[in-house]
Structures are given as C-alpha cells and as structure tokens.
XYZ file of C-alpha atoms in Angstrom:
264
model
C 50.027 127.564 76.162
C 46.110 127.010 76.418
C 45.600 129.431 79.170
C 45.860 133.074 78.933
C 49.179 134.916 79.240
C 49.590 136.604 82.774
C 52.989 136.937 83.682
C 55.818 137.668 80.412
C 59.575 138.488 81.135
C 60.615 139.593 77.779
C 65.056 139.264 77.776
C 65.152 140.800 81.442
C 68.889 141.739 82.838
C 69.491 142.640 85.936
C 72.980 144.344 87.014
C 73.280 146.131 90.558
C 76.185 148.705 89.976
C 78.950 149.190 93.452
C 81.155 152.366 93.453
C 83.966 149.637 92.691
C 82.435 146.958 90.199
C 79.025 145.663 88.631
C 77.512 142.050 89.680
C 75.095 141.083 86.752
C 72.780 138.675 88.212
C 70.074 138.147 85.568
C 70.512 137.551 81.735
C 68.257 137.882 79.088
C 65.745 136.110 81.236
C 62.393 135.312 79.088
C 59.717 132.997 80.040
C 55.744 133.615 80.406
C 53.498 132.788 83.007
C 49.621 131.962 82.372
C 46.576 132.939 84.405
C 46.188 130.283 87.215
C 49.236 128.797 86.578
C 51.669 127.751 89.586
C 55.224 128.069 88.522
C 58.581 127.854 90.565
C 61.940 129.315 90.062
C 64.732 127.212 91.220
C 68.594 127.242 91.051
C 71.690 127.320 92.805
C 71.781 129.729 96.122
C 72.573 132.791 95.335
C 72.446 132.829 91.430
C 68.923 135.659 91.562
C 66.032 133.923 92.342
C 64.778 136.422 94.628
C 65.716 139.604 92.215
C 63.493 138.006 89.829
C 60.588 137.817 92.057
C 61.419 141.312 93.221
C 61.569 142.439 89.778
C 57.987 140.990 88.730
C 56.958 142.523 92.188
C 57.900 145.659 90.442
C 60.152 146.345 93.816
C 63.162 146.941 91.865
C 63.396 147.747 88.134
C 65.314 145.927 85.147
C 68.682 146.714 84.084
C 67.496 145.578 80.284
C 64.394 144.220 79.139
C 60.591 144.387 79.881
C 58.114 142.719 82.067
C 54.492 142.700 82.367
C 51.544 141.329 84.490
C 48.389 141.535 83.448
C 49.279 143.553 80.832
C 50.603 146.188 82.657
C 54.072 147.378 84.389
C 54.428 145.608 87.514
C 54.549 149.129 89.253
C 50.871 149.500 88.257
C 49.725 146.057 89.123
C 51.280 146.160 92.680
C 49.907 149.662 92.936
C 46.149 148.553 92.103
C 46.892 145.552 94.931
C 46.790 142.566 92.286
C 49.649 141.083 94.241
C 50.194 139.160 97.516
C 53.044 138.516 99.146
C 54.593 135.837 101.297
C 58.632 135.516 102.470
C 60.289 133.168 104.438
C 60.030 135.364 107.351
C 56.423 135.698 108.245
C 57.026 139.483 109.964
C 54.122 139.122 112.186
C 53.648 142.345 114.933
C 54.472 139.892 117.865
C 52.470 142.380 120.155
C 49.410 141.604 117.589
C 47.095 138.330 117.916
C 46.859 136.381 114.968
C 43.727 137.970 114.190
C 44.990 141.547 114.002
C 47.850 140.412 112.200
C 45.813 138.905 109.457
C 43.580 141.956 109.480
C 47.223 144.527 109.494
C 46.897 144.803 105.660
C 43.297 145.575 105.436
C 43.412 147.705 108.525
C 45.863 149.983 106.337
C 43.652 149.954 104.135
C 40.982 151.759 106.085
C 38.400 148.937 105.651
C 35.848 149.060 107.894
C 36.115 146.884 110.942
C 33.096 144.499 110.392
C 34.349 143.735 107.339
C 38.215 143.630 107.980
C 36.788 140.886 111.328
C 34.904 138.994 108.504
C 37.460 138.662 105.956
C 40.011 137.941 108.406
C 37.618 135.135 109.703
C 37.301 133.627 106.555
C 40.979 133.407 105.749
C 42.196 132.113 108.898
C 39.705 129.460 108.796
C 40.754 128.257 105.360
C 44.082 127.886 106.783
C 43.696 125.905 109.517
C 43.578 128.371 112.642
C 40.524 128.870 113.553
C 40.490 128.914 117.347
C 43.829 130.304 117.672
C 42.850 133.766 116.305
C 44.065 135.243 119.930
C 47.362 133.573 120.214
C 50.684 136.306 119.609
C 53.374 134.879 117.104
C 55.325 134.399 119.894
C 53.085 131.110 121.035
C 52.739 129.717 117.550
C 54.741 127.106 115.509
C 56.642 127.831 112.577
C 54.116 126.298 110.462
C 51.400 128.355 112.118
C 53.167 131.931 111.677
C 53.581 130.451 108.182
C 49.985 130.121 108.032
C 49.120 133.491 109.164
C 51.570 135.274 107.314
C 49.468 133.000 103.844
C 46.165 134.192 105.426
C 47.271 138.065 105.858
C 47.862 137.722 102.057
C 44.993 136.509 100.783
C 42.755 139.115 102.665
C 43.638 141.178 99.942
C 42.422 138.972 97.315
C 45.264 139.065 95.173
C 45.060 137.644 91.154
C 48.833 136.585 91.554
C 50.379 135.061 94.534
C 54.742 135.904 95.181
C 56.532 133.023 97.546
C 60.013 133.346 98.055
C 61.127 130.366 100.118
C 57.916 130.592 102.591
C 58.841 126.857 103.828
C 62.355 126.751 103.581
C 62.935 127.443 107.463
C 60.883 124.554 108.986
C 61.009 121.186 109.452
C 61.001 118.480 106.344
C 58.312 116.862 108.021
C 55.970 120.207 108.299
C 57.296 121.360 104.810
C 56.014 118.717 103.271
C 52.561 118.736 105.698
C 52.705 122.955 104.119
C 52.775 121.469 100.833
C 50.312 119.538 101.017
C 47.859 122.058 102.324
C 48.793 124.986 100.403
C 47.635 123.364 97.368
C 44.377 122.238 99.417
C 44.214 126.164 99.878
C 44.870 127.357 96.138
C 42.202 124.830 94.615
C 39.411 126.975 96.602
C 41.037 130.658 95.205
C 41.491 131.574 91.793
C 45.345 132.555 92.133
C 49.004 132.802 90.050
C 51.657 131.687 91.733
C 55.412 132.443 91.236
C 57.429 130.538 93.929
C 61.070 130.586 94.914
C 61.955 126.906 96.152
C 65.540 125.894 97.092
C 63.968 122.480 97.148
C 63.383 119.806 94.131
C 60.772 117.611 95.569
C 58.992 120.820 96.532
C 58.861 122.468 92.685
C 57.694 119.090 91.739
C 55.091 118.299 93.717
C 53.352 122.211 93.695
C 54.283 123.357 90.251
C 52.701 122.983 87.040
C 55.994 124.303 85.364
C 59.492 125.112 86.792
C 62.152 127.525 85.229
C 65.426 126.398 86.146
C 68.513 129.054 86.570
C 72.128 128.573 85.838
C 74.342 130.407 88.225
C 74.788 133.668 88.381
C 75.079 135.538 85.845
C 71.214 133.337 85.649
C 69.910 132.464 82.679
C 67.246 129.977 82.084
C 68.992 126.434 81.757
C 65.600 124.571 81.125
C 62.207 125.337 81.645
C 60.629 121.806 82.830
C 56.929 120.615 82.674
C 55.339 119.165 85.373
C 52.617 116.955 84.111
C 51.126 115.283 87.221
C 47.752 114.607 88.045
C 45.771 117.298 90.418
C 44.390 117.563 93.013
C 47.947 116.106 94.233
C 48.063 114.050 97.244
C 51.480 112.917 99.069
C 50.603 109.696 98.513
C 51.575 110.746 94.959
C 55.496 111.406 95.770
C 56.157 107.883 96.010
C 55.070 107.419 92.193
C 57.641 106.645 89.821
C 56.617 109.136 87.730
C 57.466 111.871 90.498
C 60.924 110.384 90.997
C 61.113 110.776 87.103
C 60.257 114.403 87.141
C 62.635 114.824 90.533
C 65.415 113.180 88.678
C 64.655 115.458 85.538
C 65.027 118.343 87.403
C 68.227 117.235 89.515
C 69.865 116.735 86.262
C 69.221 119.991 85.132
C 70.717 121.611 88.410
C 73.678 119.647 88.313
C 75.850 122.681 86.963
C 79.556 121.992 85.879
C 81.395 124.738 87.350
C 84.225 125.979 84.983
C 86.985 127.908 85.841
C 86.608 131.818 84.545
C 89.524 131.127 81.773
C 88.272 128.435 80.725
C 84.763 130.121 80.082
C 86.734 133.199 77.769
C-alpha cells in the first residue's frame, strides 16, 4: 500500500454473550486502512457490518484481537475527537434550525459562538444548504437532513470519517444524486472514510477498496480493488469497466448457504 497505514484490524472477533447462548459475529477479521483512503464494508444484512464500525469507533470493544487508528486504541482517538460520525438516521433536534443543529457538536464543545456561527457557515455551504440554515428538520427532505447530519460532522474536523448506511433510507434517484456529491465534498477535506453500504453500485462508485463479509459468523470473503478514475462522475457508471467491478463484487456476495451439518 503506497499510502500510510491509518486504520489496522489485526484478527478481530467479536462474540456478544446472552444469559442463554453466545452469537459470534466477527472472525478473525484483518484488513488495514490507509490515510485518505475511502473504503466500504459490505455483506449480507445482518452478518456485522455495523459491529465493525462500532468496534473501530472504539464504542464497543473486541472479543479477540487488536485494532488501531492512528496508531492508537480507538478509545483514545475518539476521545481526542479524530472521528466523525454519520448513521442512517440523521438525529437532528427537530426543535433546532439547521444551523443550530450543525453547530450542536461544537456548542458542546464550549466553542465560542462567533466561531461555532462561522464554522457552521462554512460547512453548510459546502453541502449545499446555504439559505436554508433556518429551516427545522421537520421541513427538510431526506437528502437535506442527510446533508446536515454530513455538515454537523465535519464541524469537528475529523481525520477519519464513520458512515453506516447514511443513504440507505432515500430514494435511488437522490442516493445516487448523495453519491455523487459526497465525493464532490471529500475532494475539498482531507478525510478517511470507512462506510457501511448495503448497496453494490454504491461501494463501487465511492470506494477505492471494498472488504467483503461472509455471513455471520463474518469473515472477510474478498477484499476487492476499485481502480477507477477520480474525480468520478455518474456519467462514469455506465462504463463497462464499472459493470465489471459491479459484477466482481456481486459474485463475491453471492454466498452458498449450507446447511449447519453439512458445514461440521
């Protein structure tokens, strides 16, 4: 890898324990993530693609194994505010204008007013809302919340960037339109980002690599390159070389369930 290592989860298991069983959802997951690098995690629904961006969150801890950003434990990084966040619930304040909410993490913060007003300026321009910095969630699109809740997390001027499905409630049509414009957004920051994508076309078209899970118990069934051009236009999806990279990674999540006997 020519860039510098960021991200490395070193053989990382995961188990959550019940007072009647265990569910192991991660196994001896290992792959590394370099500075300014956009990579997705995808696999089949619930096979732990959101425990393993909680656990390089630092949110919850490993069962086995070690991960580090930067370095450091994840605790430490999210501590010192290297991280920002964005879900597929925005969680705006819906009594809050778009401006405050933007400003909500900074606010906590204690920054100073002038410069939480200024920052949160800045940010909601470079998404795309300027002039509807007084609007309340409640008036605003799907793709606009989504916009906010992107622009609330950069105020804090994070080195690594955590999506877990941010798109995956709207539209095709928007998604797409999202797609497009959060990579408009990332060429002007100097970010890491670690998505979670139910969608193909959408790890293709963002990602410089994607890590593909097996069900659960996940491991890591391929990791797949994504070399394709940037900046990256939509024009670029009807390529054959994208529907070569789509089909790639298709194949790869095209699982052949066994039954548990014949797996012993």
């Amino acid at each position: 890898m020519d860039k510098a290592e960021y991200i490395h989860v070193d053989r990382v298991s995961k188990t959550f324990e019940t007072p009647l069983t265990s569910v192991v959802a991660l196994n001896q997951i290992t792959f590394m993530v370099a500075r300014n690098e956009f990579v997705s995690i995808i696999g089949p629904s619930g096979c732990g693609k959101s425990t393993l961006l909680r656990l390089v969150a630092g949110l919850v801890s490993p069962s086995e194994g070690r991960i580090t950003v930067g370095g450091r434990a994840p605790e430490e990084s999210r501590r010192s505010r290297e991280y920002g966040f964005v879900f597929q619930d925005p969680v705006m304040l819906p009594w809050r204008s778009v401006r405050d909410n933007v400003e909500l993490a900074l606010e906590v913060m204690e920054v100073e007013k002038a410069v939480r007003r200024q920052t949160a300026a800045e940010f909601i321009h470079l998404v795309g809302l300027a002039g509807f910095e007084e609007m309340r969630p409640g008036q605003l699109s799907g793709g606009m919340r989504q916009r906010a809740a992107l622009a609330r997390a950069l105020t804090m001027k994070p080195q690594l960037l955590l999506m877990d499905e941010p798109f995956g409630a709207l539209d095709e049509i928007t998604r797409a339109q999202m797609n497009a414009e959060l990579l408009n957004i990332l060429a002007q920051q100097d970010l890491t980002v670690l998505l979670v994508t139910h969608s193909i076309e959408e790890a293709v078209f963002l990602s410089d690599r994607v890590v593909v899970l097996t069900p659960r118990p996940a491991e890591i069934r391929e990791i797949l390159e994504i070399d394709l051009p940037r900046p990256r236009h939509r024009s670029l999806k009807k390529s054959n070389l994208f529907f070569e990279y789509v089909s790639a990674l298709r194949n790869a999540l095209e699982f052949e369930q066994k039954p548990a006997a014949a797996r012993m």
